[in-house]
Short mmCIF file of C-alpha atoms and ligand atoms in Angstrom, two decimals:
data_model
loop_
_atom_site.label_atom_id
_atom_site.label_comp_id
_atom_site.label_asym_id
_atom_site.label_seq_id
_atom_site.Cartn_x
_atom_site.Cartn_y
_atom_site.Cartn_z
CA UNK V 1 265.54 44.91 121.29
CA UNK V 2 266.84 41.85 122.28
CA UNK V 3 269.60 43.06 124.41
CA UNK V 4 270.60 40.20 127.12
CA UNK V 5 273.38 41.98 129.58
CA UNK V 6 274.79 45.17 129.89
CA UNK V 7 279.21 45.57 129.52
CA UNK V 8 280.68 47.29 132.39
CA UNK V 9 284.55 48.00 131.94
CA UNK V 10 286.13 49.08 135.29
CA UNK V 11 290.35 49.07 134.98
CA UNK V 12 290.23 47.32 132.28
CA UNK V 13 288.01 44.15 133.60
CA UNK V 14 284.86 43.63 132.05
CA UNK V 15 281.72 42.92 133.62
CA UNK V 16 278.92 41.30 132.30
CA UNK V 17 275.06 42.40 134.61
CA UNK V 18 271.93 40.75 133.12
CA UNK V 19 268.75 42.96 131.65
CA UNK V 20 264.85 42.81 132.92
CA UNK V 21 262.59 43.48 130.80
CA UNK V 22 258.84 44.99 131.62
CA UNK V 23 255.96 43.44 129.98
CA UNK V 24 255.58 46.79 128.27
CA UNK V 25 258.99 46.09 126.80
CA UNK V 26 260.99 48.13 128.96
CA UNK V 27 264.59 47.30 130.06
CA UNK V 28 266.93 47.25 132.97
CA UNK V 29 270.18 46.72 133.92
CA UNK V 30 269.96 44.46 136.92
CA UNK V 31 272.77 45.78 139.25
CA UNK V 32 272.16 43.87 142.49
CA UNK V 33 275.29 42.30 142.44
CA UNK V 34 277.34 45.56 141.48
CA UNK V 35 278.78 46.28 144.72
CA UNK V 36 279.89 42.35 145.49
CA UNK V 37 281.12 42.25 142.37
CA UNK V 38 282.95 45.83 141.88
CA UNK V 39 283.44 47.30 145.40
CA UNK V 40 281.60 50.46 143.83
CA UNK V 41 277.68 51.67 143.74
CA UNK V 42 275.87 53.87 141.45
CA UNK V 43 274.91 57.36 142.12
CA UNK V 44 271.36 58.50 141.18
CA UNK V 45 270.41 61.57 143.48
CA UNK V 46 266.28 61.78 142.57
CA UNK V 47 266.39 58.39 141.53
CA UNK V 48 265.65 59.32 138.05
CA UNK V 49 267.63 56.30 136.62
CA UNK V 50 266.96 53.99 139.60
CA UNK V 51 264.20 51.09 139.03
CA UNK V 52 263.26 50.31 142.90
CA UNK V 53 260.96 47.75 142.34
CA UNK V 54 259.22 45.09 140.01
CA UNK V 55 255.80 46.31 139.70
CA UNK V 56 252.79 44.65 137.95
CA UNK V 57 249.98 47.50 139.62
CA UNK V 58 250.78 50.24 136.79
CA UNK V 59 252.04 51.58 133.82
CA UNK V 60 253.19 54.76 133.08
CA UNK V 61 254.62 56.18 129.32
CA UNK V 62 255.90 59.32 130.62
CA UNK V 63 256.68 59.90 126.25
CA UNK V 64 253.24 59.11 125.26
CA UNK V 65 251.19 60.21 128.06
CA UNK V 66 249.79 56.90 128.84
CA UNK V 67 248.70 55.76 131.88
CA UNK V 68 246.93 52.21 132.71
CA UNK V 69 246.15 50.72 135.98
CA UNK V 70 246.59 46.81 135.75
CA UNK V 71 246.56 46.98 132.25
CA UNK V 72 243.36 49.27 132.10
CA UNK V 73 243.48 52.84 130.12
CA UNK V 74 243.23 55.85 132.79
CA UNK V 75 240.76 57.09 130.06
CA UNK V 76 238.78 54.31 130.28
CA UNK V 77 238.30 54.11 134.09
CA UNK V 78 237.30 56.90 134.14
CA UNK V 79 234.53 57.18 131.62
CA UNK V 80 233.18 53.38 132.91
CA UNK V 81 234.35 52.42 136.43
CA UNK V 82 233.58 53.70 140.24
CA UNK V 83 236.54 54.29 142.40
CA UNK V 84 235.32 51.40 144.24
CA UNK V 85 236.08 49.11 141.21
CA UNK V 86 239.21 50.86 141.10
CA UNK V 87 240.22 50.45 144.52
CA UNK V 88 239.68 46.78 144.17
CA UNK V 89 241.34 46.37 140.95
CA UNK V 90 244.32 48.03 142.32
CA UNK V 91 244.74 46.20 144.99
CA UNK V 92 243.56 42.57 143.82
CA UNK V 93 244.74 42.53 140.69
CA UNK V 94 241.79 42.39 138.93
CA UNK V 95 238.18 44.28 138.46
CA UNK V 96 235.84 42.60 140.98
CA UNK V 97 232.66 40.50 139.68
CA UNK V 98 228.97 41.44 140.87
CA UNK V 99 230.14 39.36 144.06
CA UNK V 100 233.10 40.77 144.93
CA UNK V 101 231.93 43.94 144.39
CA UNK V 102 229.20 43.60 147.24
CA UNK V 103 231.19 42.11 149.23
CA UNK V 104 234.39 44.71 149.36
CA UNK V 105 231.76 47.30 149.72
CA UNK V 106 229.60 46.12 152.10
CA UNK V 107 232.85 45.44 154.02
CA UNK V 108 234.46 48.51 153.72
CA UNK V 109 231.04 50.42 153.98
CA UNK V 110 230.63 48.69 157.77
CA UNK V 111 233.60 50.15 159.30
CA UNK V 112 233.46 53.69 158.43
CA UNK V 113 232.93 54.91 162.28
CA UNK V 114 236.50 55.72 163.53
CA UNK V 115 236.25 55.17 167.80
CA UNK V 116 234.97 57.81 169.42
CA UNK V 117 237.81 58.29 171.63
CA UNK V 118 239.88 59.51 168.43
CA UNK V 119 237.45 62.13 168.02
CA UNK V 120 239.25 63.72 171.29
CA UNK V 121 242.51 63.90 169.20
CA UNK V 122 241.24 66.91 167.68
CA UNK V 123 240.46 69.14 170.10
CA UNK V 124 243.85 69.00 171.60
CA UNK V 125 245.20 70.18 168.09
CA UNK V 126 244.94 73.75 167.24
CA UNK V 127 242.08 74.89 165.07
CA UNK V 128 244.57 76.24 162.53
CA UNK V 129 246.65 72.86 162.01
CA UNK V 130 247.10 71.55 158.42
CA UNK V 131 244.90 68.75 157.45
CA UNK V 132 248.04 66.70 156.54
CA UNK V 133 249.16 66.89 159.80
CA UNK V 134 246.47 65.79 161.54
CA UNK V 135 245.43 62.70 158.81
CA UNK V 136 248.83 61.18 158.99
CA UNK V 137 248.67 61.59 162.97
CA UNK V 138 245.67 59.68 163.74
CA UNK V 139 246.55 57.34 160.73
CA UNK V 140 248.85 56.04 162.81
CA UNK V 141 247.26 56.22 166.00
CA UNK V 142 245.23 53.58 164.35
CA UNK V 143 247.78 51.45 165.02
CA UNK V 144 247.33 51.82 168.88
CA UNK V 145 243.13 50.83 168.03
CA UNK V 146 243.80 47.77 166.37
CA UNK V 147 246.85 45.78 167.55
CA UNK V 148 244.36 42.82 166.32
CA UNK V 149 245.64 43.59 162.56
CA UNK V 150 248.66 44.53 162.23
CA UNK V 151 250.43 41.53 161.13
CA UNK V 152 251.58 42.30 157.22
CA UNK V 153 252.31 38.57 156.91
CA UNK V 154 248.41 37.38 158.18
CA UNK V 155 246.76 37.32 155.14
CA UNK V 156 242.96 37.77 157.45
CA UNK V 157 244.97 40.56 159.21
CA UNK V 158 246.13 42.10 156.13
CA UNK V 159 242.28 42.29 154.93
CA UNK V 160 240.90 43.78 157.92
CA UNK V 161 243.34 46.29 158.01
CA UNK V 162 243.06 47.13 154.71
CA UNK V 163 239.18 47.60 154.58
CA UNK V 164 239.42 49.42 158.05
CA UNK V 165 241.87 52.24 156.16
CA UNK V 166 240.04 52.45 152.98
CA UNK V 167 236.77 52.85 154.98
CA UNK V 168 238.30 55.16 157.75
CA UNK V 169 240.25 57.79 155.87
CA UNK V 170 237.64 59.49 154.80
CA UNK V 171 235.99 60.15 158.03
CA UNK V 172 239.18 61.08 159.45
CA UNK V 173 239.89 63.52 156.77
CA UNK V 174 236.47 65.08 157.19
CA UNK V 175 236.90 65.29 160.93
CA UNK V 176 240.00 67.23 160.69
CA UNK V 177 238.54 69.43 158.08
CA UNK V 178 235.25 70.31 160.31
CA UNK V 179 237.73 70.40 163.15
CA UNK V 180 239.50 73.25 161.21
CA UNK V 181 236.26 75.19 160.63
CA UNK V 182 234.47 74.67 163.82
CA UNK V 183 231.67 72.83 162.79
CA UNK V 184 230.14 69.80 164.38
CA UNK V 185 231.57 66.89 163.04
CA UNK V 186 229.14 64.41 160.72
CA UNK V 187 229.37 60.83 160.94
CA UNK V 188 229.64 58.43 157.66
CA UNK V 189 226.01 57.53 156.03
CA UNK V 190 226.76 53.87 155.15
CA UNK V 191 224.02 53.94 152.57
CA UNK V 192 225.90 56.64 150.12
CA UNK V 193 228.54 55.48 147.91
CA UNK V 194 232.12 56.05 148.67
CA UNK V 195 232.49 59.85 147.35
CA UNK V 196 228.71 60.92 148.36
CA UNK V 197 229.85 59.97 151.99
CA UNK V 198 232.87 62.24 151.14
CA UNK V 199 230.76 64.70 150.28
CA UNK V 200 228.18 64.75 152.70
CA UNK V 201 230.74 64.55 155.74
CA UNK V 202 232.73 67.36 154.64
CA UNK V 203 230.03 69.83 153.72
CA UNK V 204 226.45 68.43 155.93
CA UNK V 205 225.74 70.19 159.05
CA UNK V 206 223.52 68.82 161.52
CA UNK V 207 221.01 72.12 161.35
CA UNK V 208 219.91 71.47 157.43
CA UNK V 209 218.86 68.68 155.04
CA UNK V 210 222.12 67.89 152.60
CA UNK V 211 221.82 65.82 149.21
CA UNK V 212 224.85 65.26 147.75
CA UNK V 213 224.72 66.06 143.75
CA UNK V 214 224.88 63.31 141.27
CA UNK V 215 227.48 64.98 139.19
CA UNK V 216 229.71 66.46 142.03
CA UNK V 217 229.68 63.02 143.21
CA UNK V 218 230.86 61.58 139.82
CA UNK V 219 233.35 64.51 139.27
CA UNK V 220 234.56 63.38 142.91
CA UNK V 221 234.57 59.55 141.99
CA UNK V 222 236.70 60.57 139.15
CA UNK V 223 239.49 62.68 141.08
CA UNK V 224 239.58 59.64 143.45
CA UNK V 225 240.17 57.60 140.05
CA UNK V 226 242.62 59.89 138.61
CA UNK V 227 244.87 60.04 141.89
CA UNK V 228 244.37 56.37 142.77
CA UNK V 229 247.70 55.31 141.51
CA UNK V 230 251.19 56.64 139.92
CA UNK V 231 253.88 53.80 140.37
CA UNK V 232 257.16 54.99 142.16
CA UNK V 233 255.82 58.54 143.33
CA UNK V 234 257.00 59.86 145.91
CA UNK V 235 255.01 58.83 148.68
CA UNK V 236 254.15 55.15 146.82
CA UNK V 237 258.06 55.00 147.29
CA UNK V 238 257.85 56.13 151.22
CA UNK V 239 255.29 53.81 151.46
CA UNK V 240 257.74 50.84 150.03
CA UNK V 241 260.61 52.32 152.13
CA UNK V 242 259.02 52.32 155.33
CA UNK V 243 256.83 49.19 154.47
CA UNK V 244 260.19 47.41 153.87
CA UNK V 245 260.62 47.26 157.27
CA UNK V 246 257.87 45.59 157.88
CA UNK V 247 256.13 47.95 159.42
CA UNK V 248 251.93 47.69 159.87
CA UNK V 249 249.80 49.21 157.37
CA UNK V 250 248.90 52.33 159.35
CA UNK V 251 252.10 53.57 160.34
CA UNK V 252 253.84 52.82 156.63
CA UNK V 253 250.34 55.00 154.81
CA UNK V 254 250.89 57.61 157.88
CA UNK V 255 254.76 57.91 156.56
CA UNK V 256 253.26 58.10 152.70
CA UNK V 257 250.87 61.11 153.86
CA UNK V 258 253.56 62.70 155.19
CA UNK V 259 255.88 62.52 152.33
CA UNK V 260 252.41 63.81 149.78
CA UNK V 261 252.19 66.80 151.71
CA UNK V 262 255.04 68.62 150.43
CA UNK V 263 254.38 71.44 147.35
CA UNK V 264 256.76 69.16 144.47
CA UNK V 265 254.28 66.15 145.19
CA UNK V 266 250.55 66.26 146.36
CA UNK V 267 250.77 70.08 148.23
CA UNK V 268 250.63 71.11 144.30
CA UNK V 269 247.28 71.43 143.79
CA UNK V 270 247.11 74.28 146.22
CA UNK V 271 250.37 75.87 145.19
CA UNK V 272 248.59 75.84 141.58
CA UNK V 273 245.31 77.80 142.92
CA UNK V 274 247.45 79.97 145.03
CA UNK V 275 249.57 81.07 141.87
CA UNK V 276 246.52 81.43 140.15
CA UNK V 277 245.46 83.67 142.55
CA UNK V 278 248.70 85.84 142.89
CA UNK V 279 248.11 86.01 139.16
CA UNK V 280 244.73 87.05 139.44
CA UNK V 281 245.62 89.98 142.05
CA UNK V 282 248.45 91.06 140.17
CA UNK V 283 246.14 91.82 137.34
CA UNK V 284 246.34 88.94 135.17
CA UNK V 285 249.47 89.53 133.17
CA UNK V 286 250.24 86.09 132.24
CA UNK V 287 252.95 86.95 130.31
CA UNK V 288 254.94 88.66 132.63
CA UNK V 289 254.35 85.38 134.79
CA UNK V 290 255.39 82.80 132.16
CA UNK V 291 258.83 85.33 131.83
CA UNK V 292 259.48 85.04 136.00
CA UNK V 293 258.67 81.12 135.36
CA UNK V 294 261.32 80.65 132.50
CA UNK V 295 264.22 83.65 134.13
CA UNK V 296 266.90 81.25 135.87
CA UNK V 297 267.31 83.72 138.63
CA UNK V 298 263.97 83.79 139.50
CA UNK V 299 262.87 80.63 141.66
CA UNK V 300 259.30 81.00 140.06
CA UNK V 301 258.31 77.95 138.55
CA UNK V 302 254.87 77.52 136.93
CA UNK V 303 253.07 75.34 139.01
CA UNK V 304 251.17 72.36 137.77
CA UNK V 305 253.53 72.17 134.65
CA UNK V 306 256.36 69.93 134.64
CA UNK V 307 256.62 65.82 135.34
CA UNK V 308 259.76 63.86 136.37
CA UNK V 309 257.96 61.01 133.97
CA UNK V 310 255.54 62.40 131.88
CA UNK V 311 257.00 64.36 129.26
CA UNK V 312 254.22 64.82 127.16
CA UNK V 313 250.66 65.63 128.21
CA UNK V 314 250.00 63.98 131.21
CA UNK V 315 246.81 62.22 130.50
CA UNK V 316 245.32 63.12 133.72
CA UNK V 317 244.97 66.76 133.41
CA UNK V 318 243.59 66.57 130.09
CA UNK V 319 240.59 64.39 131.74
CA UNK V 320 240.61 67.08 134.51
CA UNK V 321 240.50 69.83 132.18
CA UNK V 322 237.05 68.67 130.85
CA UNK V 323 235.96 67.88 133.82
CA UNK V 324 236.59 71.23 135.51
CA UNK V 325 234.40 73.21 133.03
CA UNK V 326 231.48 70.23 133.61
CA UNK V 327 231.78 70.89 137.56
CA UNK V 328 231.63 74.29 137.47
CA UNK V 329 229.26 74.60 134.79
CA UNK V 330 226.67 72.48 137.05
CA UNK V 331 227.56 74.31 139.86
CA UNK V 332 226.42 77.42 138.02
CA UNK V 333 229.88 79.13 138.84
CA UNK V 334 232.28 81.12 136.59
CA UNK V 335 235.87 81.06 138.51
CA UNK V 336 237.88 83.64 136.73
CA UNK V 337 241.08 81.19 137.55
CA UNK V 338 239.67 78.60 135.09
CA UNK V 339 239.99 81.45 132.39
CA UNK V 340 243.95 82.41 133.80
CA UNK V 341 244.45 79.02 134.02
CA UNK V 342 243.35 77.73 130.65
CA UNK V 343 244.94 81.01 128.78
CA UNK V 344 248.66 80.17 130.90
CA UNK V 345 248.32 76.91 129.58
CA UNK V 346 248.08 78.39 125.24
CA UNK V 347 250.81 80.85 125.96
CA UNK V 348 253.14 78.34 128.09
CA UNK V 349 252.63 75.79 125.21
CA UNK V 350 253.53 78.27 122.69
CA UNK V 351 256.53 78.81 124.39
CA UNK V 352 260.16 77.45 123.31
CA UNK V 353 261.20 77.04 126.76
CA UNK V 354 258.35 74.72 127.78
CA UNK V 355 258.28 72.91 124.45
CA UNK V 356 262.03 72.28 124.58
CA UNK V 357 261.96 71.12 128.33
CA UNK V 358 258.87 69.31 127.50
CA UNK V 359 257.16 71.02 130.30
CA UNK V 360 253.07 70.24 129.75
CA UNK V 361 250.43 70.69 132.81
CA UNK V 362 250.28 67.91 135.43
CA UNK V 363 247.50 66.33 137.40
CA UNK V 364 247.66 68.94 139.41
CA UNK V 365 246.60 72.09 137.13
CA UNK V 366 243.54 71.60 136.81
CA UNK V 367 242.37 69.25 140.20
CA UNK V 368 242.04 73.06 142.44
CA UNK V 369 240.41 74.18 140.18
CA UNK V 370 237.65 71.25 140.62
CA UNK V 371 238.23 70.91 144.31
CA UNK V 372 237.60 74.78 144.56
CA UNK V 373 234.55 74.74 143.06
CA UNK V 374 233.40 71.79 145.07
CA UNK V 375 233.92 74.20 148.04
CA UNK V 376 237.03 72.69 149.47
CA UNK V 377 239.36 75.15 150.93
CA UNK V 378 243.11 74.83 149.84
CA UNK V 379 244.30 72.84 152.97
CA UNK V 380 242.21 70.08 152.17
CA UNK V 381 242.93 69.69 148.39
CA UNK V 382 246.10 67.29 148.99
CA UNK V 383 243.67 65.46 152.01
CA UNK V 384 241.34 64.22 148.89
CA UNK V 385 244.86 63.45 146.92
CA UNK V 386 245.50 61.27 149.63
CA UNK V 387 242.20 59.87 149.66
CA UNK V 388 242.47 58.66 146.47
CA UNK V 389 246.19 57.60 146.77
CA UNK V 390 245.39 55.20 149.39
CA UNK V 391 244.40 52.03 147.06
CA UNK V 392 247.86 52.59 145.73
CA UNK V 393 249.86 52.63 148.70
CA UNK V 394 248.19 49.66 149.82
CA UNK V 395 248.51 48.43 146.47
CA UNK V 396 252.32 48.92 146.59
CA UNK V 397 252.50 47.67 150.47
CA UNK V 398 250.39 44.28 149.87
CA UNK V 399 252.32 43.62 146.42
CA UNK V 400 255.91 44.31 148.31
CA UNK V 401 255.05 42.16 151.42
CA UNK V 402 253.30 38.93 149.08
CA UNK V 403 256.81 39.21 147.31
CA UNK V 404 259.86 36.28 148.61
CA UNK V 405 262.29 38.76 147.34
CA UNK V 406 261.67 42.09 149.24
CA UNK V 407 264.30 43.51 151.58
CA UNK V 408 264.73 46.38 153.54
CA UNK V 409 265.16 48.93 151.51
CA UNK V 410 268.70 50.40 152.52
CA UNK V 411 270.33 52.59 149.87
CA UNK V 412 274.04 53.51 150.20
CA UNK V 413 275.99 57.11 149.89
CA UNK V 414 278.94 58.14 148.67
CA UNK V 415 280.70 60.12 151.81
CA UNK V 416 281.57 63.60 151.15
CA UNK V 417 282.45 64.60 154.27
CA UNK V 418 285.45 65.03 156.63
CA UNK V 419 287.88 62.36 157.24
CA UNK V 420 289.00 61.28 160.65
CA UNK V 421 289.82 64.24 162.85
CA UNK V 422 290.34 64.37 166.49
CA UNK V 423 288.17 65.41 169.38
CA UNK V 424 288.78 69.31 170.23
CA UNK V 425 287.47 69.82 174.18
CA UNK V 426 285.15 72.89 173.78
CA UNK V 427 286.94 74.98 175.54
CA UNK V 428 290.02 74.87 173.15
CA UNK V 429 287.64 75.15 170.21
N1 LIG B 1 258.24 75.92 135.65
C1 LIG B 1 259.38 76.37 135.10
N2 LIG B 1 260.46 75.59 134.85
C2 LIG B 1 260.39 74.31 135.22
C3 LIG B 1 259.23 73.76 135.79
C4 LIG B 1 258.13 74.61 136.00
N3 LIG B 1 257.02 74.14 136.56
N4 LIG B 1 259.44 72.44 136.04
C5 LIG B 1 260.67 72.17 135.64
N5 LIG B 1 261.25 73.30 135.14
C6 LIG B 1 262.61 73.38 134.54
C7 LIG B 1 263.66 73.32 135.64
O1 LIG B 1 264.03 74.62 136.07
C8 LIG B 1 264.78 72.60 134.92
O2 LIG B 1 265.43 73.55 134.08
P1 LIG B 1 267.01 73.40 133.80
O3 LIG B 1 267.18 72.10 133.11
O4 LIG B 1 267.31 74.59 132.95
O5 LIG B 1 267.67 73.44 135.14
C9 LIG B 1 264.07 71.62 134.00
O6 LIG B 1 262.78 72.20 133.77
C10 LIG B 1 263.90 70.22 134.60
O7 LIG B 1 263.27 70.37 135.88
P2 LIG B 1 263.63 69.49 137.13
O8 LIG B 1 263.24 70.22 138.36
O9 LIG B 1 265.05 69.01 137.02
O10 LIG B 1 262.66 68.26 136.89
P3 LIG B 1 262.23 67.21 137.97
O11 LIG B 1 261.86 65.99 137.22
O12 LIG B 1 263.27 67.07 139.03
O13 LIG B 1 260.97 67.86 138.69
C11 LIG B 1 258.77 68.58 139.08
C12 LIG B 1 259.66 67.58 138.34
C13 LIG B 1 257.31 68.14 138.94
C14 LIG B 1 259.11 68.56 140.57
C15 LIG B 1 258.97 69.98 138.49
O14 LIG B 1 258.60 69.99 137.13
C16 LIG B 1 258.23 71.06 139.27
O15 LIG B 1 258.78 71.60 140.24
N6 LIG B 1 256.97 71.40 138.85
C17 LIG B 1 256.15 72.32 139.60
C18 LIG B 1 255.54 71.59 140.80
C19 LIG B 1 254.43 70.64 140.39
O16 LIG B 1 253.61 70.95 139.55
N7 LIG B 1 254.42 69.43 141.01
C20 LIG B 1 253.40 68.43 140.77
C21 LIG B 1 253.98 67.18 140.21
S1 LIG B 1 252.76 66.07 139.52
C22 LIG B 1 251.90 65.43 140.84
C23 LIG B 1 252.68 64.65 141.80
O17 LIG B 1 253.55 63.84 141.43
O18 LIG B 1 252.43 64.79 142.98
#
């Protein structure tokens, strides 16, 4: 299409508002100048129709079910690249060369301690606290650690702070889930890779030899992959908004935690095991469960199904779904909710109401189910979303802040609420 503006008619005046067009070939109506030009905004509640950004980090075909990270197929990173590569490429621009790739690492590899004073954080908090909670908290309490790096306009800062988060979160996140448990808390082994020191901080104790298995380790490098990036999610968006202000690196990934928490965005995963469960408990009538799903009365959704972009398969879930039979087959483990959970999927799919809102499981379907069998309990299954999210916040951060045309992000409203009315002393009221 070779469409050059887009025709407004307001009153009978025309205006004229230029179109952008993607690389991929997709187009925009740039409406910067709207309000100057017209006195009126648009309304998009959910931003569904609202492009907040230039982006050159990812690519989504929500009609296809494609997903590429700097050009590369989901598919393929997966099969061929560590999450270290991945990190990199997401936040460079470009996979790293035998060099780069030893250096990044080494770097983020030597600042995996977090200062032992944080470790006093968690005691004050009570054993029961969400993971989420406590991540985001001392996230930003980074900030109050390294005051050295938190200009977003030093390019040395910027890289220091960067490798400190990618290198830190982990540890964090396994301190807050030993924390909840009451177990000792184990400190990074620099010589494992990046999801083997995952692995062995979350689930080593002190009192017995731990070897982290090849495969769980590759099944966790490729959950990292999977979540690394998604374009204008929810929390990548958070992350833009709050980074807009120019805010440092730890407090604007602190905000994106927060906003991945919630059950619509990376709390999912857990909402999808624990409807798996009810399922389970209820005695497995997954028909009656796809009926409560599709009744408009009922507020039952199916969980895992659905995508504001995707509205095909999203490509992630059918790389998950392969990958949840190969982890629990090593494991040796049959999980009964793989079975409900594969079987929901043939009868949803079967089903005119999915088909017609083009409803098709999401990352999140089948990621509890891997996570579960890895031994993580439900609290911590949006911690290792957020683990892998965190190349594409800073992804999203780095690319806002190296761009001349960024601004505070500042949306407008359109007031629906009383007009002027006068003060009523409470005692009259
Ligand atoms: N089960 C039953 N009906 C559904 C579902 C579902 N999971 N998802 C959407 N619908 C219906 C919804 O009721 C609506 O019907 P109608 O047009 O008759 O009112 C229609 O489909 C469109 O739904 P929507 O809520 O307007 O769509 P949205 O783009 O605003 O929401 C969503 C997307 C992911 C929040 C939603 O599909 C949902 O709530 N899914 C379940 C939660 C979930 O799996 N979230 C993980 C998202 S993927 C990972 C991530 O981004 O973090």
């Amino acid at each position: 299409m070779s469409v050059k503006s887009a025709k407004l008619t307001l009153e009978g005046i025309e205006y004229d508002f230029p179109i952008v067009r993607g690389s991929e070939g997709e187009l925009g109506i740039d409406i910067r100048k709207l309000r100057d030009r017209t006195g009126m905004i648009t309304l998009d509640e959910g931003f569904g129709s609202t492009g907040s950004a230039k982006s050159a980090i990812t690519y989504i075909d929500g009609e296809q079910g494609i997903l590429r990270y700097r050009g590369y197929p989901i598919e393929e990173l997966c099969g061929k690249a560590s999450f270290m590569e991945v990190a990199y490429l997401l936040i460079y621009g470009e996979l790293p060369n035998e060099q780069q790739y030893e250096q990044f690492g080494g770097s983020v590899r030597r600042h995996t301690m977090i200062m032992e004073d944080i470790k006093r954080y968690y005691d004050v908090w009570p054993r029961h606290a969400h993971p989420m909670a406590l991540l985001s908290s001392v996230v930003s309490a980074l900030s109050t650690y390294y005051e050295d790096s938190l200009d977003p306009f030093d390019p040395h800062q910027v890289q220091v702070s960067i490798h400190r988060l990618l290198a830190k979160l982990p540890t964090i996140a396994a301190f807050s889930y030993k924390k909840s448990i009451g177990q000792p808390k184990i400190y990074p082994l620099n010589k494992l890779s990046y999801p083997a020191n995952i692995l062995h901080m979350m689930f080593a104790v002190p009192a017995e030899d731990y070897g982290v298995d090849p495969d769980v380790e590759r099944a966790m490098d490729k959950l990292l992959i999977i979540h690394g990036d998604h374009e204008q999610n929810c929390s990548t968006a958070t992350v833009r908004m709050v980074g807009s202000s120019q805010a440092n690196l730890f407090a604007t990934v602190a905000a994106g935690v927060l906003a991945l928490w919630g059950p619509l965005h990376g709390g999912a995963n857990q909402a999808v095991i624990e409807m798996l469960e009810a399922i389970h408990t209820d005695g497995g009538d997954l028909r009656k469960w796809v009926d409560k799903a599709k009744d408009k009365d009922d507020p039952f959704r199916l969980m895992g199904f659905g995508h504001r972009v995707y509205k095909n398969f999203d490509p992630r879930s059918t790389i998950l779904r392969e990958a949840s039979r190969g982890v629990l087959d090593k494991l040796g483990k049959h999980d009964p909710l793989l079975d409900i959970a594969i079987k929901l999927e043939e009868i949803a799919l079967k089903e005119d109401y999915f088909l017609e809102k083009r409803l098709y499981p999401n990352v999140d379907f089948y990621s509890g189910l891997i996570l579960r069998a890895m031994g993580f309990p439900l609290k911590m299954f949006p911690v290792v979303f957020a683990l892998g999210r965190l190349p594409g916040w800073i992804a999203h951060w780095k690319e806002m802040n190296d761009d001349p045309n960024t601004r505070i992000a500042r949306p407008r409203q359109i007031y629906v609420g009383h007009n002027e009315r006068k003060y009523v002393p409470i005692q009259e009221r």
